[in-house]
CSV table of C-alpha atoms in Angstrom, one decimal:
chain,number,residue,atom,x,y,z
A,1,MET,CA,-5.0,-64.7,72.5
A,2,PRO,CA,-5.5,-64.6,68.5
A,3,LEU,CA,-3.6,-62.3,66.3
A,4,GLN,CA,-6.8,-60.3,65.7
A,5,GLU,CA,-8.0,-59.9,69.0
A,6,THR,CA,-4.3,-58.2,69.9
A,7,GLU,CA,-4.8,-56.2,66.5
A,8,LYS,CA,-8.4,-55.8,67.9
A,9,ILE,CA,-7.1,-54.8,71.3
A,10,PHE,CA,-3.7,-52.8,69.8
A,11,GLN,CA,-6.6,-50.5,66.8
A,12,GLY,CA,-8.2,-49.8,70.6
A,13,LYS,CA,-5.5,-48.2,71.9
A,14,ILE,CA,-4.8,-45.9,68.8
A,15,GLU,CA,-8.7,-44.5,68.5
A,16,ALA,CA,-8.5,-43.6,72.3
A,17,GLU,CA,-5.1,-41.6,72.0
A,18,ILE,CA,-3.0,-44.3,73.8
A,19,LYS,CA,0.4,-44.3,72.7
A,20,ILE,CA,2.4,-46.8,72.3
A,21,GLU,CA,5.3,-47.9,74.1
A,22,PRO,CA,8.4,-50.0,73.3
A,23,LYS,CA,7.4,-52.8,74.7
A,24,ASP,CA,3.9,-53.0,74.3
A,25,TRP,CA,2.9,-55.4,71.3
A,26,MET,CA,2.2,-54.4,68.4
A,27,PRO,CA,1.9,-55.1,64.6
A,28,ASP,CA,4.9,-56.2,62.2
A,29,LYS,CA,3.7,-53.6,59.8
A,30,TYR,CA,3.1,-50.5,62.9
A,31,ARG,CA,7.1,-51.7,63.6
A,32,GLN,CA,8.2,-51.5,60.3
A,33,THR,CA,7.1,-48.3,59.2
A,34,LEU,CA,8.5,-46.5,62.0
A,35,ILE,CA,12.0,-48.0,62.2
A,36,ARG,CA,11.2,-46.7,58.4
A,37,GLN,CA,10.1,-43.5,58.4
A,38,ILE,CA,12.1,-42.7,62.2
A,39,SER,CA,15.3,-44.0,60.0
A,40,GLN,CA,14.7,-41.9,57.7
A,41,HIS,CA,14.5,-38.9,59.9
A,42,ALA,CA,17.3,-40.0,61.6
A,43,HIS,CA,19.6,-40.0,58.7
A,44,SER,CA,18.3,-36.7,56.8
A,45,GLU,CA,19.0,-35.0,60.7
A,46,ILE,CA,22.8,-35.8,59.8
A,47,VAL,CA,22.9,-36.0,56.1
A,48,GLY,CA,21.7,-32.2,56.1
A,49,MET,CA,24.7,-30.7,58.0
A,50,LEU,CA,26.4,-31.3,54.7
A,51,PRO,CA,25.3,-28.3,53.0
A,52,GLU,CA,25.4,-26.4,56.2
A,53,GLY,CA,28.5,-27.9,57.4
A,54,ASN,CA,29.7,-25.9,54.1
A,55,TRP,CA,29.9,-22.5,55.4
A,56,ILE,CA,30.9,-22.5,58.6
A,57,THR,CA,33.9,-21.3,57.8
A,58,ARG,CA,32.7,-19.1,55.3
A,59,ALA,CA,29.5,-17.5,57.3
A,60,PRO,CA,30.8,-13.3,56.9
A,61,SER,CA,31.0,-12.8,60.7
A,62,LEU,CA,31.9,-14.6,63.9
A,63,LYS,CA,28.5,-14.3,65.1
A,64,ARG,CA,26.5,-15.8,62.3
A,65,LYS,CA,30.2,-18.6,62.1
A,66,ALA,CA,28.4,-19.6,65.9
A,67,ILE,CA,24.7,-20.1,65.2
A,68,LEU,CA,25.4,-21.9,61.6
A,69,LEU,CA,27.4,-23.9,64.5
A,70,ALA,CA,24.9,-24.6,67.6
A,71,LYS,CA,22.4,-25.4,64.5
A,72,VAL,CA,25.0,-28.1,62.4
A,73,GLN,CA,25.3,-29.3,65.9
A,74,ASP,CA,21.8,-29.3,67.0
A,75,GLU,CA,20.6,-31.1,63.7
A,76,ALA,CA,23.7,-33.7,65.0
A,77,GLY,CA,21.2,-34.0,68.8
A,78,HIS,CA,18.3,-34.2,66.4
A,79,GLY,CA,20.2,-36.8,64.4
A,80,LEU,CA,20.7,-38.6,67.9
A,81,TYR,CA,17.1,-38.1,70.3
A,82,LEU,CA,16.0,-40.5,66.7
A,83,TYR,CA,18.6,-42.5,66.7
A,84,SER,CA,17.7,-43.3,69.8
A,85,ALA,CA,14.2,-43.8,69.3
A,86,THR,CA,14.7,-46.1,66.7
A,87,GLU,CA,16.9,-48.9,68.9
A,88,THR,CA,13.4,-48.5,70.7
A,89,LEU,CA,12.2,-50.9,68.2
A,90,GLY,CA,14.6,-53.2,68.7
A,91,VAL,CA,16.9,-52.9,65.6
A,92,LYS,CA,20.2,-51.7,66.5
A,93,ARG,CA,21.7,-48.2,66.4
A,94,GLU,CA,25.1,-49.3,64.2
A,95,GLN,CA,22.5,-51.4,61.6
A,96,THR,CA,20.4,-48.0,61.2
A,97,ILE,CA,23.2,-46.3,60.3
A,98,ASN,CA,24.7,-49.7,57.5
A,99,ASP,CA,21.5,-48.8,55.7
A,100,LEU,CA,22.4,-45.3,54.8
A,101,HIS,CA,26.1,-45.6,53.7
A,102,SER,CA,24.8,-48.9,52.1
A,103,GLY,CA,22.4,-46.3,50.3
A,104,LYS,CA,19.5,-48.5,51.6
A,105,ALA,CA,18.2,-46.5,54.0
A,106,LYS,CA,16.6,-42.7,52.1
A,107,TYR,CA,16.9,-39.7,53.7
A,108,SER,CA,15.3,-36.0,52.7
A,109,SER,CA,15.8,-35.7,48.9
A,110,ILE,CA,16.5,-31.6,49.1
A,111,PHE,CA,19.9,-32.5,51.1
A,112,ASN,CA,20.7,-33.5,47.8
A,113,TYR,CA,21.3,-29.8,46.2
A,114,PRO,CA,23.8,-27.6,47.0
A,115,THR,CA,24.8,-25.0,48.8
A,116,LEU,CA,26.2,-23.0,46.9
A,117,THR,CA,26.0,-18.8,48.3
A,118,TRP,CA,25.3,-17.9,51.2
A,119,ALA,CA,22.1,-16.7,50.7
A,120,ASP,CA,20.8,-20.7,50.6
A,121,ILE,CA,21.3,-20.4,54.3
A,122,GLY,CA,19.6,-18.3,54.5
A,123,ALA,CA,16.8,-19.6,53.0
A,124,ILE,CA,17.6,-22.9,54.2
A,125,GLY,CA,16.2,-22.3,57.6
A,126,TRP,CA,12.7,-20.4,56.7
A,127,LEU,CA,12.2,-22.6,53.6
A,128,VAL,CA,13.8,-26.2,54.5
A,129,ASP,CA,13.8,-26.1,57.8
A,130,GLY,CA,10.2,-23.9,57.9
A,131,ALA,CA,8.9,-27.6,55.8
A,132,ALA,CA,10.3,-30.1,58.6
A,133,ILE,CA,8.5,-28.0,61.6
A,134,LEU,CA,5.8,-28.5,60.1
A,135,ASN,CA,5.7,-32.3,59.2
A,136,GLN,CA,8.0,-32.4,62.9
A,137,VAL,CA,5.3,-30.4,64.5
A,138,MET,CA,2.6,-33.0,63.7
A,139,LEU,CA,5.0,-35.4,65.2
A,140,THR,CA,5.1,-34.9,68.2
A,141,ARG,CA,1.7,-35.7,68.8
A,142,THR,CA,2.7,-39.8,67.1
A,143,SER,CA,1.3,-42.7,68.6
A,144,TYR,CA,4.4,-43.9,68.7
A,145,GLY,CA,5.7,-42.6,72.4
A,146,PRO,CA,9.6,-42.5,72.0
A,147,TYR,CA,9.5,-40.5,68.8
A,148,ALA,CA,6.3,-38.1,69.6
A,149,ARG,CA,9.1,-37.8,72.1
A,150,ALA,CA,11.7,-36.8,70.4
A,151,MET,CA,9.8,-34.9,69.0
A,152,VAL,CA,8.7,-32.2,71.0
A,153,ARG,CA,12.3,-32.4,72.0
A,154,ILE,CA,12.7,-31.3,68.0
A,155,CYS,CA,10.4,-29.1,67.8
A,156,LYS,CA,11.6,-27.1,70.8
A,157,GLU,CA,14.6,-26.1,69.3
A,158,GLU,CA,13.6,-26.7,66.1
A,159,SER,CA,11.8,-22.8,66.5
A,160,PHE,CA,15.0,-20.9,66.2
A,161,HIS,CA,16.3,-22.5,63.3
A,162,GLN,CA,14.0,-21.4,60.6
A,163,ARG,CA,13.9,-17.6,62.3
A,164,GLN,CA,18.0,-17.2,61.8
A,165,GLY,CA,17.4,-18.3,58.6
A,166,PHE,CA,14.2,-16.2,58.0
A,167,GLU,CA,16.8,-12.9,59.4
A,168,ILE,CA,19.6,-14.1,57.3
A,169,LEU,CA,17.1,-13.0,54.5
A,170,LEU,CA,16.4,-9.8,55.8
A,171,VAL,CA,19.0,-8.5,56.2
A,172,LEU,CA,20.2,-9.4,52.5
A,173,SER,CA,16.4,-8.3,51.4
A,174,GLY,CA,17.5,-5.0,52.5
A,175,GLY,CA,21.0,-4.5,51.4
A,176,THR,CA,22.9,-4.0,48.2
A,177,LYS,CA,21.5,-5.3,44.8
A,178,GLU,CA,24.1,-8.4,44.4
A,179,GLN,CA,22.5,-8.9,48.2
A,180,LYS,CA,19.5,-8.7,47.2
A,181,GLU,CA,19.3,-10.8,43.9
A,182,MET,CA,21.4,-13.4,46.0
A,183,CYS,CA,18.8,-13.6,48.4
A,184,GLN,CA,15.8,-13.4,45.9
A,185,ASP,CA,18.6,-15.9,43.6
A,186,ALA,CA,18.0,-19.1,46.4
A,187,ILE,CA,14.4,-18.3,47.5
A,188,ASN,CA,14.3,-19.5,42.9
A,189,ARG,CA,16.3,-22.8,44.2
A,190,TRP,CA,15.1,-23.8,47.2
A,191,TRP,CA,11.0,-23.5,47.3
A,192,TRP,CA,10.3,-26.0,44.5
A,193,PRO,CA,12.9,-29.1,46.4
A,194,SER,CA,11.1,-27.5,49.7
A,195,LEU,CA,7.5,-28.3,48.2
A,196,MET,CA,8.6,-31.7,47.2
A,197,MET,CA,9.5,-32.3,51.1
A,198,PHE,CA,5.4,-33.2,52.4
A,199,GLY,CA,6.2,-36.1,49.6
A,200,PRO,CA,3.9,-37.0,46.6
A,201,HIS,CA,0.3,-36.4,46.3
A,202,ASP,CA,-2.0,-38.3,48.5
A,203,SER,CA,-2.9,-40.4,45.4
A,204,GLU,CA,0.7,-41.5,44.8
A,205,SER,CA,1.8,-42.0,47.8
A,206,THR,CA,1.4,-45.8,49.4
A,207,HIS,CA,2.5,-45.6,52.8
A,208,SER,CA,-0.5,-42.6,53.9
A,209,ASP,CA,-3.6,-44.1,54.2
A,210,GLN,CA,-2.0,-47.2,56.4
A,211,SER,CA,0.0,-44.8,58.7
A,212,MET,CA,-2.8,-42.3,59.2
A,213,LYS,CA,-5.1,-45.1,60.7
A,214,TRP,CA,-2.2,-46.2,63.1
A,215,LYS,CA,-1.4,-42.5,63.8
A,216,ILE,CA,1.6,-41.9,63.1
A,217,LYS,CA,1.1,-39.6,60.5
A,218,ARG,CA,-2.0,-37.0,61.0
A,219,LYS,CA,-2.2,-34.9,58.4
A,220,SER,CA,-1.4,-36.1,55.3
A,221,ASN,CA,1.3,-34.4,52.8
A,222,ASP,CA,-1.1,-33.3,50.3
A,223,GLU,CA,-2.3,-31.2,53.5
A,224,LEU,CA,0.5,-30.6,55.3
A,225,ARG,CA,2.0,-28.8,51.8
A,226,GLN,CA,-0.8,-26.5,51.4
A,227,ASN,CA,0.2,-24.7,55.2
A,228,PHE,CA,3.4,-24.6,53.9
A,229,VAL,CA,2.6,-22.4,51.0
A,230,ASP,CA,-0.3,-20.2,53.0
A,231,MET,CA,3.1,-19.2,55.7
A,232,ILE,CA,5.4,-19.2,53.9
A,233,ALA,CA,3.4,-17.0,50.8
A,234,GLU,CA,2.7,-14.4,53.9
A,235,GLN,CA,6.6,-14.4,55.4
A,236,ALA,CA,7.5,-13.7,51.5
A,237,LYS,CA,5.9,-10.4,51.2
A,238,VAL,CA,7.6,-9.5,54.4
A,239,LEU,CA,10.8,-10.1,52.6
A,240,GLY,CA,9.9,-8.7,49.2
A,241,MET,CA,11.3,-11.5,47.7
A,242,THR,CA,8.7,-13.6,45.5
A,243,LEU,CA,8.6,-17.6,44.8
A,244,PRO,CA,9.1,-18.3,41.2
A,245,ASP,CA,5.9,-20.2,40.4
A,246,PRO,CA,3.0,-18.2,38.4
A,247,GLU,CA,0.6,-19.9,39.2
A,248,MET,CA,0.4,-18.7,42.8
A,249,LYS,CA,-2.3,-16.5,43.9
A,250,TRP,CA,-4.9,-16.5,46.4
A,251,ASN,CA,-8.6,-18.7,46.1
A,252,LYS,CA,-10.6,-16.6,48.6
A,253,GLN,CA,-13.4,-19.4,47.7
A,254,ARG,CA,-10.2,-22.3,49.2
A,255,ARG,CA,-9.3,-19.4,51.7
A,256,HIS,CA,-5.7,-21.1,50.3
A,257,TYR,CA,-3.2,-20.3,47.9
A,258,ASP,CA,-3.0,-22.2,45.0
A,259,PHE,CA,0.0,-23.2,43.3
A,260,GLY,CA,1.5,-24.9,39.9
A,261,GLU,CA,2.5,-28.1,40.1
A,262,ILE,CA,5.7,-29.7,41.1
A,263,ASN,CA,8.5,-31.7,38.4
A,264,TRP,CA,7.7,-34.4,39.8
A,265,GLU,CA,10.3,-35.7,37.3
A,266,GLU,CA,12.7,-34.2,38.7
A,267,PHE,CA,11.5,-35.5,42.8
A,268,TRP,CA,11.6,-39.1,41.8
A,269,ASN,CA,14.9,-38.9,40.0
A,270,VAL,CA,16.9,-37.6,43.0
A,271,VAL,CA,14.4,-39.8,45.5
A,272,LYS,CA,16.7,-42.5,43.3
A,273,GLY,CA,20.0,-41.1,43.2
A,274,ASN,CA,20.7,-38.4,41.2
A,275,GLY,CA,20.2,-35.1,42.3
A,276,PRO,CA,23.3,-33.0,42.2
A,277,CYS,CA,25.1,-34.4,45.0
A,278,ASN,CA,24.0,-37.2,46.1
A,279,LYS,CA,26.9,-39.0,45.8
A,280,GLU,CA,28.5,-37.0,47.5
A,281,ARG,CA,26.7,-36.9,50.4
A,282,LEU,CA,27.5,-40.3,51.1
A,283,ASP,CA,30.7,-39.8,49.9
A,284,ALA,CA,31.5,-37.9,52.8
A,285,ARG,CA,29.1,-39.0,55.7
A,286,ARG,CA,31.3,-42.7,54.5
A,287,LYS,CA,34.3,-41.4,54.5
A,288,ALA,CA,33.6,-40.0,58.6
A,289,TRP,CA,32.3,-42.9,59.6
A,290,ASP,CA,35.4,-44.6,58.0
A,291,ASP,CA,38.1,-42.2,59.9
A,292,GLY,CA,36.6,-42.0,62.6
A,293,LYS,CA,37.3,-45.3,63.0
A,294,TRP,CA,40.6,-44.9,65.2
A,295,VAL,CA,38.4,-42.8,67.4
A,296,ARG,CA,35.4,-45.5,68.8
A,297,GLU,CA,38.7,-48.6,68.8
A,298,ALA,CA,40.6,-46.1,71.3
A,299,ALA,CA,37.8,-45.2,73.0
A,300,GLU,CA,37.3,-48.3,73.9
A,301,ALA,CA,39.9,-49.7,74.4
A,302,TYR,CA,40.6,-46.7,76.9
A,303,ALA,CA,37.6,-47.9,78.5
A,304,GLU,CA,38.7,-51.3,78.9
A,305,LYS,CA,41.8,-50.3,80.1
A,306,LYS,CA,40.2,-48.4,83.3
A,307,ARG,CA,37.8,-51.6,84.1
A,308,THR,CA,41.0,-53.9,84.6
A,309,LYS,CA,42.8,-51.3,86.8
A,310,GLN,CA,38.8,-50.4,88.9
A,311,LYS,CA,39.1,-54.3,89.3
A,312,ALA,CA,42.3,-54.9,89.7
A,313,ALA,CA,42.1,-52.3,93.1
B,1,MET,CA,32.7,-57.1,74.0
B,2,ASN,CA,31.7,-60.6,74.6
B,3,ASN,CA,28.4,-60.7,75.1
B,4,PHE,CA,27.4,-64.1,76.0
B,5,LEU,CA,23.9,-64.0,76.9
B,6,ARG,CA,21.0,-62.1,75.1
B,7,LYS,CA,20.3,-59.3,77.3
B,8,TYR,CA,17.1,-57.6,76.8
B,9,PHE,CA,17.6,-53.4,75.9
B,10,TYR,CA,15.2,-51.1,76.9
B,11,GLY,CA,12.3,-51.1,74.6
B,12,ASP,CA,13.8,-54.8,73.8
B,13,ILE,CA,11.2,-56.8,71.4
B,14,PRO,CA,11.2,-60.3,73.4
B,15,GLU,CA,11.7,-63.2,71.5
B,16,ASP,CA,8.2,-65.2,70.7
B,17,LYS,CA,5.8,-61.8,69.4
B,18,GLY,CA,6.3,-59.0,67.5
B,19,GLY,CA,8.9,-58.4,64.9
B,20,ASP,CA,8.6,-61.3,63.0
B,21,GLU,CA,9.6,-59.5,60.0
B,22,LEU,CA,12.4,-57.6,61.8
B,23,LYS,CA,14.3,-61.0,62.7
B,24,GLN,CA,14.3,-62.4,60.2
B,25,SER,CA,16.2,-59.6,58.1
B,26,PRO,CA,20.0,-60.6,58.8
B,27,GLN,CA,20.6,-58.0,62.0
B,28,VAL,CA,24.8,-58.4,61.0
B,29,LEU,CA,26.4,-55.5,60.3
B,30,SER,CA,27.7,-55.6,56.8
B,31,THR,CA,32.4,-55.4,57.9
B,32,GLY,CA,30.9,-58.5,60.8
B,33,GLU,CA,32.6,-57.0,63.1
B,34,ASP,CA,29.7,-55.4,67.0
B,35,SER,CA,31.9,-52.4,68.0
B,36,ASP,CA,28.9,-50.8,68.7
B,37,TRP,CA,29.0,-49.0,72.5
B,38,PRO,CA,27.1,-49.9,75.0
B,39,LEU,CA,23.8,-47.7,75.0
B,40,TRP,CA,22.5,-45.8,78.6
B,41,GLU,CA,20.1,-44.5,79.4
B,42,ILE,CA,20.3,-41.4,80.8
B,43,PHE,CA,18.4,-39.1,83.6
B,44,ILE,CA,18.6,-35.7,83.9
B,45,ARG,CA,17.6,-33.1,87.1
B,46,SER,CA,16.5,-30.5,85.7
B,47,LYS,CA,16.6,-28.4,88.7
B,48,GLN,CA,17.6,-28.0,92.2
B,49,GLY,CA,14.6,-30.3,93.5
B,50,LEU,CA,13.4,-32.3,91.2
B,51,ASP,CA,13.3,-35.4,89.8
B,52,HIS,CA,16.2,-37.4,87.5
B,53,LYS,CA,13.8,-37.9,84.4
B,54,HIS,CA,14.0,-40.4,82.3
B,55,MET,CA,15.3,-38.4,78.9
B,56,GLY,CA,16.5,-40.8,76.0
B,57,SER,CA,19.2,-42.8,75.3
B,58,LEU,CA,22.9,-42.9,73.3
B,59,HIS,CA,25.6,-45.0,73.4
B,60,ALA,CA,29.2,-44.5,75.1
B,61,ALA,CA,32.2,-46.3,75.9
B,62,ASP,CA,31.9,-45.8,79.0
B,63,ALA,CA,29.8,-43.8,82.2
B,64,GLN,CA,32.2,-41.3,82.1
B,65,MET,CA,31.7,-40.7,78.7
B,66,ALA,CA,28.2,-41.2,78.2
B,67,ILE,CA,28.3,-38.1,81.2
B,68,GLU,CA,29.7,-35.7,78.9
B,69,ASN,CA,27.5,-36.9,75.6
B,70,ALA,CA,24.7,-37.2,77.8
B,71,ARG,CA,26.1,-33.4,78.5
B,72,ASP,CA,26.4,-32.6,74.8
B,73,VAL,CA,22.9,-34.2,73.6
B,74,TYR,CA,20.3,-33.5,76.4
B,75,THR,CA,21.4,-30.0,77.9
B,76,ARG,CA,22.0,-27.8,75.2
B,77,ARG,CA,20.2,-25.3,76.3
B,78,MET,CA,20.9,-25.1,80.1
B,79,GLU,CA,17.9,-28.1,80.7
B,80,GLY,CA,20.0,-29.9,83.3
B,81,ILE,CA,21.9,-29.7,86.2
B,82,SER,CA,22.4,-33.1,87.0
B,83,ILE,CA,23.0,-36.0,85.0
B,84,TRP,CA,23.0,-39.8,85.8
B,85,VAL,CA,23.5,-42.6,83.4
B,86,VAL,CA,22.8,-47.0,84.0
B,87,GLU,CA,23.8,-48.9,81.6
B,88,SER,CA,21.1,-50.1,79.7
B,89,LYS,CA,21.2,-54.3,80.2
B,90,TYR,CA,21.3,-53.1,84.1
B,91,ILE,CA,17.2,-51.8,83.7
B,92,HIS,CA,14.9,-53.9,84.9
B,93,ALA,CA,10.9,-53.8,83.8
B,94,SER,CA,8.0,-54.7,84.5
B,95,ASN,CA,6.0,-56.6,81.4
B,96,PRO,CA,3.6,-54.4,79.3
B,97,ASP,CA,1.9,-57.7,78.9
B,98,ASP,CA,1.1,-58.9,83.1
B,99,ALA,CA,-0.5,-55.1,83.5
B,100,GLU,CA,-3.9,-55.8,84.0
B,101,ASN,CA,-2.8,-58.8,87.1
B,102,PHE,CA,0.1,-56.7,87.9
B,103,TYR,CA,-2.0,-53.3,89.1
B,104,GLU,CA,-4.8,-55.3,89.9
B,105,PRO,CA,-4.9,-55.2,93.8
B,106,ALA,CA,-5.2,-51.6,93.9
B,107,GLU,CA,-8.4,-51.3,91.2
B,108,ASP,CA,-11.1,-51.4,93.8
B,109,LYS,CA,-9.7,-49.7,97.0
B,110,VAL,CA,-11.3,-46.5,96.7
B,111,TYR,CA,-11.0,-46.2,100.3
B,112,ARG,CA,-7.6,-44.9,99.6
B,113,TYR,CA,-9.3,-40.9,97.8
B,114,PRO,CA,-9.3,-38.6,99.8
B,115,THR,CA,-12.6,-38.0,98.2
B,116,PHE,CA,-14.2,-41.5,99.9
B,117,TYR,CA,-15.3,-39.5,103.0
B,118,ASP,CA,-17.9,-37.4,103.4
B,119,LEU,CA,-17.2,-35.1,106.1
B,120,PRO,CA,-20.4,-32.2,106.7
B,121,ASP,CA,-19.1,-28.6,105.4
B,122,GLU,CA,-18.1,-27.0,108.7
B,123,VAL,CA,-15.2,-29.8,108.6
B,124,LYS,CA,-13.1,-26.6,106.5
B,125,HIS,CA,-10.0,-27.9,104.9
B,126,MET,CA,-8.9,-31.6,105.3
């Protein structure tokens, strides 16, 4: 069958909301886009453990430690669901991980910001996970089957993440003057980077159009960002905290919140590797991989020994 | 581990179609070692009385480790009471490209459905 014909059949399936499964024919570009996007998503989950891991031992109570530990463990799990989805597209796991370590593959820039206080853990749950969830809920309907299924599982687990974050801030916002200030300070620092998580404006986004046509994405960056702002602006009132944007106000006509312009120079700078923690994060990942080498080898040797024994028996 | 055969893993792509650009990119590791543990497909029974259902895949050195990893990855919220693991290379799958012919025999046999038969109303539940 000529390529044009197969591509037409493929696009027809997409239009008819038939999911694409691993062994189905797909355009090379579709495969490439998914490999890039899903592996970036996986890396974000894995690198995302680092800023929070920073606070596991210092969380203010045993309860908070247990919760944070569970959340970080979930993120490891989410990374694995996504790595496994990436693998169905024909790339090896180790290759994917190498691409992260070599700096070739990207991950969400938000994780290149430091977690300075306990309130940051609350702000990450509320804002960062809140932004991620909007994106992920959209992706439960993405056209590639394994990605969509991974997203369903992730979304089920993720909602506790946002709630626990909000609750951390809620407790702080009802606390002492210092605790309130800490809460506001964390929100101030995480607000803009959270907005950046949705990526460049639709007019600037290089991948968006094609991704929408293939139904990999179903909402544009700006659309999702607006949803996020509308949601958070209301929730901030419950906390009695403010968002650090003087231009933010309800627009009756649009029935949405207006908000100020993102500092795109900062965004691109962090993407390019010049954020506050880019180097630290990658070093931590590489170190974990290198330090784990003997464990991987030992497990393999042990498995081999068991196999030999079984054969002999 | 020595892999002498080209194995088709779950979701792997036959040589002759798709992924051309991908195949050109060298998939050799920068370290030159191939230390990926084998891939396992995970099936989980969520409760007594239900079938095991495919959940996804993971890497593990052996079956025992695959089961333990599956517990940590797929049952953190009591989603399972029984786990099967199968090394992915042992899964044989039908070919989606043949689907049309392969499933064709079932297409013209409407008499296999109960609604094919017109019965008088007096016959209530049948």
